[in-house]
Coordinates of C-alpha atoms in Angstrom, one line a residue:
Chain A
M1 CA 0.0 0.0 0.0
D2 CA 2.9 2.4 0.7
R3 CA 3.8 2.4 -2.9
L4 CA 0.3 3.5 -3.8
L5 CA 0.4 6.3 -1.4
I6 CA 3.7 7.6 -2.7
H7 CA 2.2 7.6 -6.1
A8 CA -0.7 9.7 -4.9
S9 CA 1.3 12.2 -3.0
E10 CA 3.7 12.7 -5.9
G11 CA 0.7 13.8 -7.9
S12 CA 1.9 12.0 -11.0
M13 CA -1.2 13.3 -12.7
T14 CA -2.5 16.9 -12.5
T15 CA -6.0 16.7 -11.2
G16 CA -8.7 18.9 -9.8
E17 CA -7.7 19.8 -6.3
P18 CA -3.9 20.0 -5.8
G19 CA -2.6 18.4 -2.7
R20 CA -5.8 16.4 -2.0
A21 CA -6.0 13.0 -3.5
R22 CA -9.4 12.1 -5.1
S23 CA -11.4 9.3 -3.6
D24 CA -14.7 7.5 -4.0
R25 CA -15.2 7.1 -0.2
S26 CA -18.3 8.5 1.3
P27 CA -20.6 7.5 4.2
W28 CA -23.5 7.7 1.6
N29 CA -22.0 4.6 0.0
W30 CA -23.4 2.5 2.9
L31 CA -26.8 3.1 1.4
L32 CA -25.9 0.8 -1.4
V33 CA -25.9 -2.2 1.0
L34 CA -29.6 -2.0 1.5
P35 CA -30.7 -3.0 -2.1
I36 CA -27.9 -5.6 -2.2
V37 CA -29.1 -7.4 1.0
L38 CA -32.9 -7.0 0.9
P39 CA -33.5 -9.2 -2.2
L40 CA -31.4 -12.0 -0.6
L41 CA -33.5 -12.3 2.5
T42 CA -36.0 -14.9 1.4
F43 CA -37.8 -15.0 4.7
L44 CA -39.1 -11.5 3.9
F45 CA -41.0 -12.5 0.8
N46 CA -41.3 -16.3 0.5
A47 CA -45.0 -16.4 1.0
D48 CA -48.2 -16.4 -1.1
E49 CA -50.2 -14.1 1.2
P50 CA -50.8 -11.2 1.4
R51 CA -51.6 -10.7 -2.3
L52 CA -51.5 -7.3 -4.0
L53 CA -53.6 -7.0 -7.2
G54 CA -53.6 -10.7 -7.4
F55 CA -49.8 -11.0 -7.1
P56 CA -48.5 -13.2 -4.3
L57 CA -46.2 -11.5 -1.8
F58 CA -43.2 -13.4 -3.4
Y59 CA -43.6 -11.5 -6.6
W60 CA -44.9 -8.1 -5.7
L61 CA -42.4 -7.5 -2.9
Q62 CA -39.4 -8.5 -5.0
I63 CA -40.6 -6.2 -7.8
A64 CA -40.9 -3.5 -5.2
F65 CA -37.3 -4.0 -4.3
I66 CA -36.4 -2.5 -7.7
I67 CA -37.8 0.8 -6.4
V68 CA -35.6 0.5 -3.3
G69 CA -32.6 -0.1 -5.6
V70 CA -33.3 2.8 -7.9
G71 CA -33.9 5.1 -4.9
C72 CA -30.7 4.1 -3.1
T73 CA -28.4 4.4 -6.2
T74 CA -30.0 7.7 -7.1
I75 CA -29.4 9.2 -3.7
V76 CA -25.8 8.0 -3.5
Y77 CA -25.1 9.4 -7.0
R78 CA -26.6 12.8 -6.2
M79 CA -24.9 13.1 -2.8
T80 CA -21.4 12.1 -4.0
K81 CA -21.1 13.7 -7.4
Chain B
M1 CA -50.6 -21.7 -42.3
N2 CA -51.9 -18.3 -43.4
A3 CA -51.3 -17.0 -39.8
N4 CA -47.7 -17.9 -40.1
V5 CA -47.3 -15.9 -43.3
T6 CA -48.4 -12.7 -41.6
E7 CA -46.1 -13.3 -38.7
L8 CA -43.2 -14.2 -40.9
V9 CA -43.7 -11.1 -43.1
V10 CA -43.7 -8.7 -40.1
F11 CA -40.7 -10.5 -38.6
A12 CA -38.7 -10.4 -41.9
L13 CA -39.4 -6.8 -42.5
L14 CA -38.3 -5.7 -39.1
F15 CA -35.2 -8.0 -39.3
L16 CA -34.3 -6.5 -42.7
A17 CA -34.7 -2.9 -41.4
V18 CA -32.3 -3.4 -38.5
S19 CA -29.8 -5.2 -40.9
V20 CA -29.8 -2.0 -43.0
M21 CA -29.3 0.0 -39.8
G22 CA -26.4 -2.2 -38.9
F23 CA -24.5 -1.3 -42.1
V24 CA -25.5 2.4 -42.0
A25 CA -24.2 2.5 -38.4
A26 CA -20.6 2.7 -39.7
K27 CA -21.4 6.3 -40.7
W28 CA -23.1 7.2 -37.4
R29 CA -21.0 9.5 -35.1
R30 CA -18.3 8.9 -37.7
P31 CA -14.7 9.1 -36.6
E32 CA -11.9 10.3 -38.8
N33 CA -10.5 6.8 -38.7
I34 CA -12.4 3.7 -37.6
E35 CA -9.3 1.5 -37.8
S36 CA -8.5 1.1 -34.1
L37 CA -10.0 -0.9 -31.3
H38 CA -11.1 2.3 -29.5
E39 CA -13.2 3.1 -32.5
W40 CA -14.3 -0.2 -34.0
G41 CA -14.4 -2.1 -30.6
L42 CA -15.6 0.7 -28.3
G43 CA -17.5 3.1 -30.6
G44 CA -15.0 5.9 -30.0
R45 CA -15.3 5.7 -26.1
N46 CA -17.7 8.6 -26.3
F47 CA -21.3 7.4 -25.7
G48 CA -23.5 9.5 -23.4
S49 CA -26.2 8.4 -20.9
W50 CA -29.0 7.6 -23.3
I51 CA -26.9 5.6 -25.8
T52 CA -25.3 3.7 -23.0
W53 CA -28.7 3.0 -21.4
F54 CA -29.9 1.4 -24.6
L55 CA -26.6 -0.3 -25.4
V56 CA -26.0 -1.8 -22.0
G57 CA -29.7 -2.7 -21.5
G58 CA -29.7 -4.3 -25.0
D59 CA -26.5 -6.1 -24.1
L60 CA -27.5 -7.5 -20.7
Y61 CA -31.1 -8.3 -21.3
T62 CA -30.8 -10.7 -24.2
A63 CA -33.0 -13.0 -26.2
Y64 CA -32.1 -15.6 -23.6
T65 CA -34.0 -13.4 -21.1
F66 CA -37.0 -13.3 -23.3
V67 CA -37.1 -17.1 -23.9
A68 CA -35.3 -19.0 -21.2
V69 CA -36.3 -17.2 -18.0
P70 CA -40.1 -17.5 -18.5
A71 CA -39.4 -21.1 -19.7
L72 CA -37.8 -21.8 -16.4
V73 CA -40.7 -20.1 -14.5
F74 CA -43.1 -22.2 -16.6
G75 CA -41.3 -25.4 -15.6
A76 CA -40.2 -24.7 -12.0
G77 CA -42.1 -21.6 -10.8
A78 CA -40.5 -19.4 -8.1
L79 CA -37.0 -20.6 -8.6
G80 CA -36.9 -19.2 -12.2
F81 CA -37.7 -15.7 -10.7
Y82 CA -34.1 -15.5 -9.4
A83 CA -33.5 -13.4 -12.5
L84 CA -35.3 -10.5 -10.7
P85 CA -33.3 -10.3 -7.4
Y86 CA -30.2 -10.9 -9.5
T87 CA -30.7 -7.8 -11.5
V88 CA -31.8 -5.7 -8.5
V89 CA -28.7 -6.6 -6.6
V90 CA -26.2 -6.1 -9.4
Y91 CA -26.4 -2.3 -9.9
P92 CA -25.7 -1.1 -6.4
L93 CA -23.1 -3.9 -6.2
V94 CA -21.1 -2.6 -9.1
F95 CA -21.9 1.1 -8.8
L96 CA -18.5 2.1 -7.4
V97 CA -16.6 -0.8 -9.0
L98 CA -17.4 0.1 -12.6
A99 CA -16.6 3.7 -12.1
R100 CA -13.1 2.6 -11.0
M101 CA -12.8 0.2 -13.9
W102 CA -13.8 3.0 -16.3
S103 CA -11.3 5.4 -14.9
V104 CA -8.3 3.1 -14.9
S105 CA -9.2 2.0 -18.4
H106 CA -9.6 5.5 -19.6
V107 CA -6.2 6.5 -18.4
H108 CA -4.4 3.4 -19.7
G109 CA -6.5 2.7 -22.8
F110 CA -7.6 -0.7 -21.7
V111 CA -10.1 -2.4 -24.0
T112 CA -10.6 -5.7 -22.1
P113 CA -10.6 -6.9 -18.5
A114 CA -7.4 -8.9 -19.2
D115 CA -5.7 -5.6 -20.3
F116 CA -6.3 -4.3 -16.8
V117 CA -5.0 -7.5 -15.1
R118 CA -1.9 -7.4 -17.3
A119 CA -1.1 -3.9 -16.1
R120 CA -2.2 -4.3 -12.5
F121 CA -0.4 -7.5 -11.7
G122 CA 2.4 -7.4 -14.3
S123 CA 1.8 -11.0 -15.3
P124 CA 1.2 -12.1 -18.9
T125 CA 0.3 -15.5 -17.7
L126 CA -2.5 -14.3 -15.4
A127 CA -3.7 -12.0 -18.2
L128 CA -3.8 -14.9 -20.6
I129 CA -5.8 -17.0 -18.1
I130 CA -8.3 -14.1 -17.7
A131 CA -8.6 -13.7 -21.5
I132 CA -9.2 -17.4 -22.1
T133 CA -11.7 -17.6 -19.3
G134 CA -13.6 -14.7 -20.9
L135 CA -13.5 -16.3 -24.3
V136 CA -14.7 -19.7 -23.1
A137 CA -17.5 -18.1 -21.0
T138 CA -18.7 -15.9 -23.9
M139 CA -18.9 -18.5 -26.6
P140 CA -21.9 -20.5 -25.2
Y141 CA -23.5 -17.1 -24.4
I142 CA -23.4 -16.1 -28.1
A143 CA -24.8 -19.6 -28.9
L144 CA -27.6 -18.9 -26.5
Q145 CA -28.7 -16.0 -28.6
L146 CA -29.1 -18.3 -31.6
V147 CA -31.4 -20.5 -29.5
G148 CA -33.6 -17.4 -29.0
I149 CA -33.9 -16.8 -32.7
E150 CA -34.4 -20.6 -33.4
A151 CA -37.2 -20.7 -30.8
V152 CA -39.1 -18.0 -32.7
L153 CA -38.5 -19.5 -36.1
K154 CA -39.7 -22.9 -34.9
T155 CA -42.9 -21.4 -33.6
M156 CA -43.5 -19.9 -37.0
G157 CA -43.1 -23.3 -38.5
I158 CA -39.7 -22.8 -39.9
T159 CA -37.3 -25.6 -39.1
G160 CA -33.7 -26.4 -40.0
H161 CA -30.6 -24.5 -39.3
L162 CA -30.3 -22.6 -42.6
P163 CA -32.2 -19.4 -41.5
I164 CA -30.1 -19.1 -38.5
I165 CA -26.9 -19.4 -40.5
I166 CA -28.2 -16.7 -42.8
A167 CA -29.2 -14.4 -39.9
F168 CA -25.8 -14.8 -38.4
A169 CA -24.0 -14.2 -41.7
I170 CA -25.8 -10.8 -42.0
L171 CA -24.9 -10.0 -38.4
A172 CA -21.3 -11.0 -38.9
A173 CA -21.1 -8.8 -42.0
Y174 CA -22.3 -5.6 -40.4
T175 CA -20.5 -6.1 -37.2
Y176 CA -17.3 -6.5 -39.3
Q177 CA -18.0 -3.2 -41.0
S178 CA -19.4 -1.0 -38.2
G179 CA -18.1 -2.5 -35.0
L180 CA -19.8 -1.5 -31.7
R181 CA -21.7 1.3 -33.5
A182 CA -23.9 -1.4 -35.1
P183 CA -25.4 -2.9 -31.9
A184 CA -25.5 0.6 -30.3
L185 CA -27.7 1.9 -33.1
I186 CA -29.8 -1.3 -33.3
A187 CA -30.3 -1.4 -29.5
F188 CA -32.7 1.6 -29.8
V189 CA -35.0 -0.5 -32.0
K190 CA -34.5 -3.7 -30.0
D191 CA -35.3 -2.1 -26.6
T192 CA -38.2 -0.1 -27.9
L193 CA -39.8 -3.2 -29.4
I194 CA -39.3 -5.2 -26.3
Y195 CA -40.8 -2.6 -24.0
I196 CA -43.8 -2.3 -26.3
V197 CA -44.3 -6.1 -26.6
I198 CA -44.0 -6.8 -22.9
L199 CA -46.1 -3.9 -21.7
A200 CA -48.8 -5.0 -24.2
A201 CA -48.4 -8.6 -23.0
V202 CA -48.8 -7.9 -19.3
I203 CA -51.9 -5.8 -19.9
Y204 CA -53.6 -7.7 -22.7
I205 CA -52.9 -11.4 -21.8
P206 CA -54.0 -11.3 -18.1
A207 CA -57.2 -9.6 -19.2
K208 CA -57.9 -12.5 -21.5
L209 CA -57.0 -15.0 -18.8
G210 CA -59.2 -13.7 -16.0
G211 CA -56.7 -11.5 -14.1
W212 CA -53.4 -12.0 -12.3
G213 CA -55.0 -13.7 -9.3
S214 CA -56.4 -16.5 -11.4
I215 CA -53.1 -16.9 -13.3
F216 CA -51.2 -17.4 -10.1
D217 CA -53.9 -19.8 -8.7
L218 CA -53.8 -21.9 -11.9
A219 CA -50.0 -22.0 -11.7
K220 CA -50.2 -23.0 -8.0
A221 CA -52.6 -25.8 -8.8
K222 CA -50.3 -27.1 -11.6
F223 CA -47.2 -27.2 -9.4
A224 CA -49.2 -28.9 -6.5
A225 CA -50.3 -31.6 -8.9
S226 CA -46.8 -32.2 -10.4
P227 CA -44.5 -34.8 -8.8
A228 CA -41.3 -32.7 -9.1
P229 CA -40.2 -31.7 -5.5
G230 CA -38.6 -28.3 -6.3
D231 CA -41.4 -26.5 -8.1
G232 CA -44.1 -24.1 -6.7
I233 CA -45.1 -20.5 -6.8
T234 CA -42.9 -20.0 -3.7
L235 CA -39.6 -21.5 -2.6
N236 CA -39.3 -24.5 -0.3
A237 CA -36.7 -25.3 2.4
N238 CA -34.4 -27.0 0.0
N239 CA -34.1 -24.4 -2.8
Q240 CA -33.9 -21.1 -0.9
L241 CA -30.1 -21.3 -0.6
Q242 CA -29.9 -22.1 -4.3
Y243 CA -32.2 -19.1 -5.1
V244 CA -30.1 -16.6 -3.0
T245 CA -26.7 -17.9 -4.1
L246 CA -27.7 -18.1 -7.7
A247 CA -29.1 -14.5 -7.7
F248 CA -26.0 -13.1 -5.8
G249 CA -23.5 -15.2 -7.7
S250 CA -25.0 -14.2 -11.1
A251 CA -24.9 -10.6 -10.0
L252 CA -21.2 -10.9 -9.1
A253 CA -20.6 -12.5 -12.5
L254 CA -22.5 -10.2 -14.8
F255 CA -20.0 -7.4 -15.2
L256 CA -17.0 -9.8 -15.3
Y257 CA -18.3 -10.9 -18.7
P258 CA -16.1 -9.1 -21.3
H259 CA -19.1 -8.0 -23.3
S260 CA -20.7 -6.2 -20.3
L261 CA -17.5 -4.3 -19.8
T262 CA -17.4 -3.4 -23.5
G263 CA -20.6 -1.4 -23.1
V264 CA -19.3 0.3 -19.9
L265 CA -15.9 1.3 -21.4
A266 CA -17.7 2.7 -24.4
S267 CA -19.3 5.5 -22.3
K268 CA -17.7 8.9 -22.1
N269 CA -17.3 9.5 -18.4
R270 CA -17.9 8.3 -14.8
G271 CA -21.2 10.2 -14.5
V272 CA -22.7 8.3 -17.5
I273 CA -22.0 5.0 -15.7
K274 CA -23.3 6.1 -12.3
R275 CA -26.5 7.5 -13.8
N276 CA -27.0 4.3 -15.7
M277 CA -26.7 2.2 -12.5
A278 CA -29.7 4.1 -11.3
A279 CA -31.6 3.9 -14.7
L280 CA -30.9 0.4 -15.8
P281 CA -33.2 -1.2 -13.2
A282 CA -36.0 -0.1 -15.6
Y283 CA -35.0 -3.2 -17.5
S284 CA -35.2 -5.3 -14.3
F285 CA -38.8 -4.3 -14.0
L286 CA -39.3 -5.5 -17.5
L287 CA -37.5 -8.7 -16.7
G288 CA -39.7 -9.4 -13.8
L289 CA -42.7 -9.0 -16.1
I290 CA -41.1 -11.3 -18.7
A291 CA -40.5 -14.0 -16.1
L292 CA -44.2 -13.9 -15.2
L293 CA -45.1 -14.7 -18.9
G294 CA -44.2 -18.3 -17.8
F295 CA -47.2 -18.3 -15.4
M296 CA -49.4 -16.9 -18.1
A297 CA -48.4 -19.8 -20.4
I298 CA -49.5 -22.2 -17.6
A299 CA -52.8 -20.5 -17.2
A300 CA -53.4 -20.4 -21.0
G301 CA -52.5 -24.1 -21.3
T302 CA -49.8 -23.2 -23.8
K303 CA -47.9 -26.2 -25.4
G304 CA -44.4 -25.8 -26.6
V305 CA -43.4 -26.8 -30.2
V306 CA -42.3 -30.4 -30.5
G307 CA -38.7 -30.4 -31.7
A308 CA -36.9 -32.6 -34.2
N309 CA -36.0 -35.1 -31.4
G310 CA -39.7 -35.7 -30.6
K311 CA -39.5 -33.8 -27.3
V312 CA -41.3 -30.6 -26.5
D313 CA -38.9 -27.6 -26.7
N314 CA -39.5 -25.5 -23.6
N315 CA -37.8 -22.5 -25.2
T316 CA -40.7 -22.2 -27.6
I317 CA -43.2 -21.7 -24.7
I318 CA -43.2 -17.9 -24.8
P319 CA -43.3 -17.6 -28.6
A320 CA -46.1 -20.2 -28.6
L321 CA -48.0 -18.1 -26.0
F322 CA -47.7 -15.0 -28.2
D323 CA -48.9 -17.0 -31.1
Q324 CA -51.9 -18.2 -29.1
M325 CA -52.8 -14.8 -27.6
F326 CA -51.8 -12.0 -30.0
P327 CA -53.2 -11.1 -33.4
D328 CA -50.8 -12.4 -36.1
W329 CA -49.2 -9.1 -37.0
F330 CA -48.4 -8.3 -33.3
A331 CA -47.1 -11.8 -32.8
G332 CA -44.7 -11.0 -35.7
V333 CA -43.6 -7.8 -33.9
A334 CA -43.0 -9.8 -30.7
Y335 CA -41.0 -12.4 -32.6
A336 CA -38.9 -9.6 -34.2
A337 CA -38.3 -8.2 -30.7
I338 CA -36.8 -11.6 -29.7
G339 CA -34.9 -12.0 -32.9
I340 CA -33.4 -8.5 -32.8
G341 CA -32.9 -9.0 -29.1
A342 CA -30.5 -11.8 -30.0
L343 CA -28.5 -9.7 -32.5
V344 CA -27.5 -6.9 -30.2
P345 CA -25.9 -9.0 -27.5
A346 CA -24.4 -11.4 -30.1
A347 CA -22.7 -8.5 -31.9
I348 CA -21.3 -7.0 -28.6
M349 CA -20.2 -10.4 -27.4
S350 CA -18.4 -11.3 -30.6
I351 CA -16.7 -7.8 -30.5
A352 CA -15.6 -8.4 -26.9
A353 CA -14.3 -11.9 -27.6
A354 CA -12.4 -10.6 -30.6
N355 CA -10.9 -7.8 -28.6
L356 CA -9.7 -10.3 -26.0
F357 CA -8.0 -12.4 -28.6
T358 CA -6.4 -9.3 -30.3
R359 CA -5.1 -7.5 -27.2
N360 CA -4.3 -10.4 -24.9
I361 CA -3.2 -13.2 -27.2
Y362 CA -2.3 -11.7 -30.6
R363 CA -0.5 -8.6 -29.4
E364 CA 0.9 -10.2 -26.3
Y365 CA 2.3 -13.4 -27.9
L366 CA 2.3 -13.0 -31.6
R367 CA 2.9 -9.4 -32.7
K368 CA 4.2 -7.3 -29.9
D369 CA 4.5 -4.2 -32.1
A370 CA 1.0 -4.5 -33.7
T371 CA -0.3 -1.0 -34.8
D372 CA -3.8 0.2 -34.0
A373 CA -4.9 -0.5 -37.5
E374 CA -3.6 -4.0 -37.4
E375 CA -5.4 -4.6 -34.1
A376 CA -8.6 -3.5 -35.6
R377 CA -8.1 -5.7 -38.6
V378 CA -7.4 -8.8 -36.4
S379 CA -10.4 -8.1 -34.2
K380 CA -12.7 -7.8 -37.2
L381 CA -11.6 -11.1 -38.6
V382 CA -11.8 -12.8 -35.2
S383 CA -15.3 -11.5 -34.7
L384 CA -16.3 -13.5 -37.8
V385 CA -14.5 -16.6 -36.5
V386 CA -16.3 -16.3 -33.1
K387 CA -19.7 -16.3 -34.8
V388 CA -18.9 -19.4 -36.8
G389 CA -18.0 -21.0 -33.5
A390 CA -21.3 -20.0 -32.0
V391 CA -23.2 -21.5 -34.9
L392 CA -21.2 -24.7 -34.6
C393 CA -22.1 -24.7 -30.8
I394 CA -25.8 -24.8 -31.7
L395 CA -25.4 -27.4 -34.5
L396 CA -23.5 -29.7 -32.2
L397 CA -25.0 -29.3 -28.7
D398 CA -28.5 -29.9 -27.4
P399 CA -30.1 -26.4 -27.5
Q400 CA -33.0 -27.2 -25.2
F401 CA -30.9 -26.6 -22.1
S402 CA -29.5 -23.3 -23.3
I403 CA -29.9 -21.8 -19.9
D404 CA -27.6 -24.4 -18.4
L405 CA -24.9 -23.4 -20.9
Q406 CA -25.2 -19.9 -19.7
L407 CA -25.0 -21.0 -16.1
I408 CA -21.8 -23.0 -16.7
G409 CA -20.3 -19.8 -18.3
G410 CA -21.3 -17.9 -15.2
V411 CA -19.5 -20.4 -13.0
I412 CA -16.4 -20.0 -15.1
I413 CA -16.4 -16.2 -15.4
L414 CA -16.8 -15.9 -11.6
Q415 CA -13.3 -17.3 -11.2
T416 CA -11.9 -14.0 -12.6
L417 CA -13.4 -12.0 -9.8
P418 CA -10.4 -12.0 -7.5
S419 CA -8.1 -10.6 -10.3
V420 CA -10.5 -8.3 -12.1
G421 CA -13.0 -7.2 -9.4
L422 CA -10.9 -7.2 -6.2
G423 CA -7.9 -6.1 -8.2
L424 CA -9.6 -2.7 -8.7
Y425 CA -9.5 -2.3 -4.9
T426 CA -6.3 -4.0 -3.7
R427 CA -2.9 -5.1 -4.9
W428 CA -2.6 -7.3 -1.9
F429 CA -2.9 -10.6 -3.8
H430 CA 0.3 -12.1 -5.3
K431 CA 0.0 -13.0 -9.0
G432 CA 0.9 -16.6 -8.2
G433 CA -1.8 -16.7 -5.5
L434 CA -4.4 -15.5 -8.0
I435 CA -3.3 -18.1 -10.6
A436 CA -3.5 -20.9 -7.9
G437 CA -6.9 -19.6 -6.8
W438 CA -8.2 -19.6 -10.4
V439 CA -7.0 -23.2 -10.9
A440 CA -8.6 -24.3 -7.7
G441 CA -11.9 -22.5 -8.4
M442 CA -12.2 -23.7 -11.9
S443 CA -11.5 -27.3 -10.9
A444 CA -14.0 -27.1 -8.0
G445 CA -16.6 -25.5 -10.3
I446 CA -16.3 -28.0 -13.1
W447 CA -16.3 -30.9 -10.7
M448 CA -19.5 -29.6 -9.1
L449 CA -21.2 -29.0 -12.4
Y450 CA -20.2 -32.5 -13.4
M451 CA -21.9 -33.8 -10.3
V452 CA -25.3 -32.1 -11.1
P453 CA -27.8 -34.5 -12.9
N454 CA -30.8 -33.2 -14.8
P455 CA -33.8 -35.5 -14.2
A456 CA -35.8 -33.7 -16.9
N457 CA -33.7 -34.9 -19.8
G458 CA -32.0 -37.9 -18.1
K459 CA -28.5 -36.4 -18.2
A460 CA -26.3 -37.7 -15.3
H461 CA -23.8 -34.8 -15.5
F462 CA -23.7 -31.0 -16.3
G463 CA -27.4 -30.9 -15.9
G464 CA -27.5 -27.4 -14.2
S465 CA -25.8 -25.4 -11.6
A466 CA -27.7 -26.5 -8.4
F467 CA -25.1 -28.5 -6.5
G468 CA -26.4 -30.8 -3.9
L469 CA -24.7 -30.3 -0.5
S470 CA -25.2 -34.0 0.0
N471 CA -22.2 -34.5 -2.4
L472 CA -20.0 -33.0 0.4
G473 CA -21.3 -35.5 2.9
I474 CA -23.8 -33.2 4.5
D475 CA -27.1 -35.0 5.1
T476 CA -29.5 -32.6 3.4
K477 CA -31.5 -32.1 0.2
M478 CA -30.4 -28.4 0.0
T479 CA -28.7 -27.2 -3.1
I480 CA -26.3 -24.3 -3.6
Y481 CA -25.2 -22.4 -6.7
A482 CA -22.0 -24.2 -7.9
G483 CA -20.3 -20.9 -8.9
F484 CA -20.7 -19.4 -5.5
L485 CA -18.9 -22.4 -3.8
A486 CA -16.3 -22.4 -6.5
L487 CA -15.6 -18.7 -5.9
A488 CA -15.2 -19.4 -2.2
V489 CA -12.6 -22.1 -3.0
N490 CA -10.8 -19.7 -5.4
L491 CA -10.7 -16.9 -2.8
I492 CA -9.4 -19.1 0.0
V493 CA -6.6 -20.6 -2.2
A494 CA -5.7 -17.2 -3.6
A495 CA -5.3 -15.8 -0.1
L496 CA -3.3 -18.8 1.2
G497 CA -1.2 -18.8 -2.0
T498 CA -0.4 -15.1 -1.6
L499 CA 0.8 -15.8 2.0
V500 CA 2.9 -18.7 0.8
F501 CA 4.5 -16.9 -2.2
R502 CA 5.2 -13.9 0.0
A503 CA 6.8 -16.1 2.7
L504 CA 8.9 -17.8 0.0
K505 CA 9.8 -14.3 -1.4
V506 CA 8.7 -15.2 -4.9
A507 CA 9.0 -12.1 -7.1
D508 CA 5.6 -10.4 -7.8
G509 CA 4.8 -8.5 -11.0
P510 CA 5.1 -4.7 -11.3
D511 CA 1.9 -2.6 -11.1
V512 CA 1.9 0.2 -13.7
T513 CA -1.3 1.8 -12.4
S514 CA -1.3 4.4 -9.7
R515 CA -3.9 5.3 -7.1
E516 CA -5.1 8.4 -8.9
D517 CA -5.9 6.4 -12.1
Y518 CA -8.9 4.8 -10.4
F519 CA -10.6 8.2 -9.9
A520 CA -9.7 9.9 -13.2
D521 CA -12.5 11.3 -15.3
E522 CA -13.2 12.6 -18.8
G523 CA -10.6 15.2 -19.8
D524 CA -7.9 13.9 -17.4
P525 CA -4.6 13.1 -19.0
K526 CA -4.1 9.6 -20.4
V527 CA -1.1 7.4 -20.6
K528 CA -0.7 7.5 -24.4
D529 CA 0.3 4.4 -26.2
L530 CA 0.7 2.3 -23.1
D531 CA 2.8 -0.6 -24.3
L532 CA 1.7 -3.6 -22.5
A533 CA 4.4 -5.6 -24.1
A534 CA 7.2 -3.3 -23.0
S535 CA 7.1 -4.0 -19.3
H536 CA 8.0 -7.7 -19.7

């Protein structure tokens, strides 16, 4: 890792803010964990009832997770750009 | 027979229209000189958010999606719905990873994942392994696209392999001429057609079948009556682990495929990629609806077309459902959507495979001083060879279990994750450890796939990717996705190998990337003419 840090401090490339290395770290990134974990928890959705518009829970809830995914990635993008 | 003529005419007209587009695409966003991989292979590396959305969407959601996922739902029920959580998980998972991959590739001019590994770990051998893995995983995936076209043609009453050979010859010709610009332009038509067809299907067909509630009830009754233990409209105790590991493992694998990365590297900046990670799930919604077509086919009592071997071809279930439900002209549109849906990914996959050969085999081992123009020439020729290979795959293998071919490819490509995916974050692994991990993961993966029987077609081996934990001496009927377990073996061996090689002080390769490279954006300086061959 030392070697990498030396590279960064040398500023081998001229980039936006001099002296401060760019990074993709942000506390907002933790929000991405939610849509990764939710669809993998089968106990949340592995049932027929309750139904929504005729859809068993298994189907409508997993489709609803798409909205969670879009929401989380959009927020992270907006807050970190 | 008249019905088939209407369908066929609509299908043929749309197919011809996109073929013309494919050739015209060479003039679209025309560069001064198309004779380099950055132009022919990556469309000039300058696509904005919209083009990327259509291109990557058209690339990832293939004819296989249209045909095999609902066929699996038709046959097994809930388990086939794994495709939905798979594509929900994948975008937040790779949101940061792909931005890094784009940046480092932008700075160094990488065209393939193996280019990155070559520069990062300084090992031609490891890069070759990554390239070959990509090639082997992509070939059956291209073949799978042919299965999609074939399913449609069969439903229209056209048999024999000649039409597919003709379709692929046209595809090969315009990919040769226009490169990535061809699928990028055609993707607009493909995705638009697919959205129209699926939205029409999910409104029109349930109305004819008495509503969604009754569709699910009929499916439930069918699975209750069937003797197979793993089916149903929900999961059971034995296949939940399989469902979760298959969804998660497939998500990990998706952007390791060379063709997925091709679409990503063709975009013009990091923002395009991040915006698309938020916008691509629109296709996941579509995919969920497509999967449910399998239940509609159950409710409608759809019968697949009987193939040449006398067995029902499950891949024809969805085309048969369209034939049964839609007016002929619209069924033709739906078939064209599937057919064109096969062309876009097949073109991108063959370009990606050709680039792998050119950059990581030809240039690395055969012609170290190959010029840009020579690289483009080699890639164009190899893209033709790859398509011939895919056609041979279909002529020689049993196409009914196309989804299994793709699943085997997924197990294989997952073994590149430590080098390509984790390599973007850490240089901790030793090149020798990564090679050892790959060997162990591949061996474990292939052995596990070998141990999977498929009762549906009586095959004793390579019948799918659901590996029974009982094979490991555990007393259970639970199954797990073979790729997931193989990746675990790979990671453990790579980590242990790294410790051993470090302890023995075995020389590691040089890393020519620097930390800043992973965050570079459009307009930042590039390392011109990075000579992969020069650093020994």
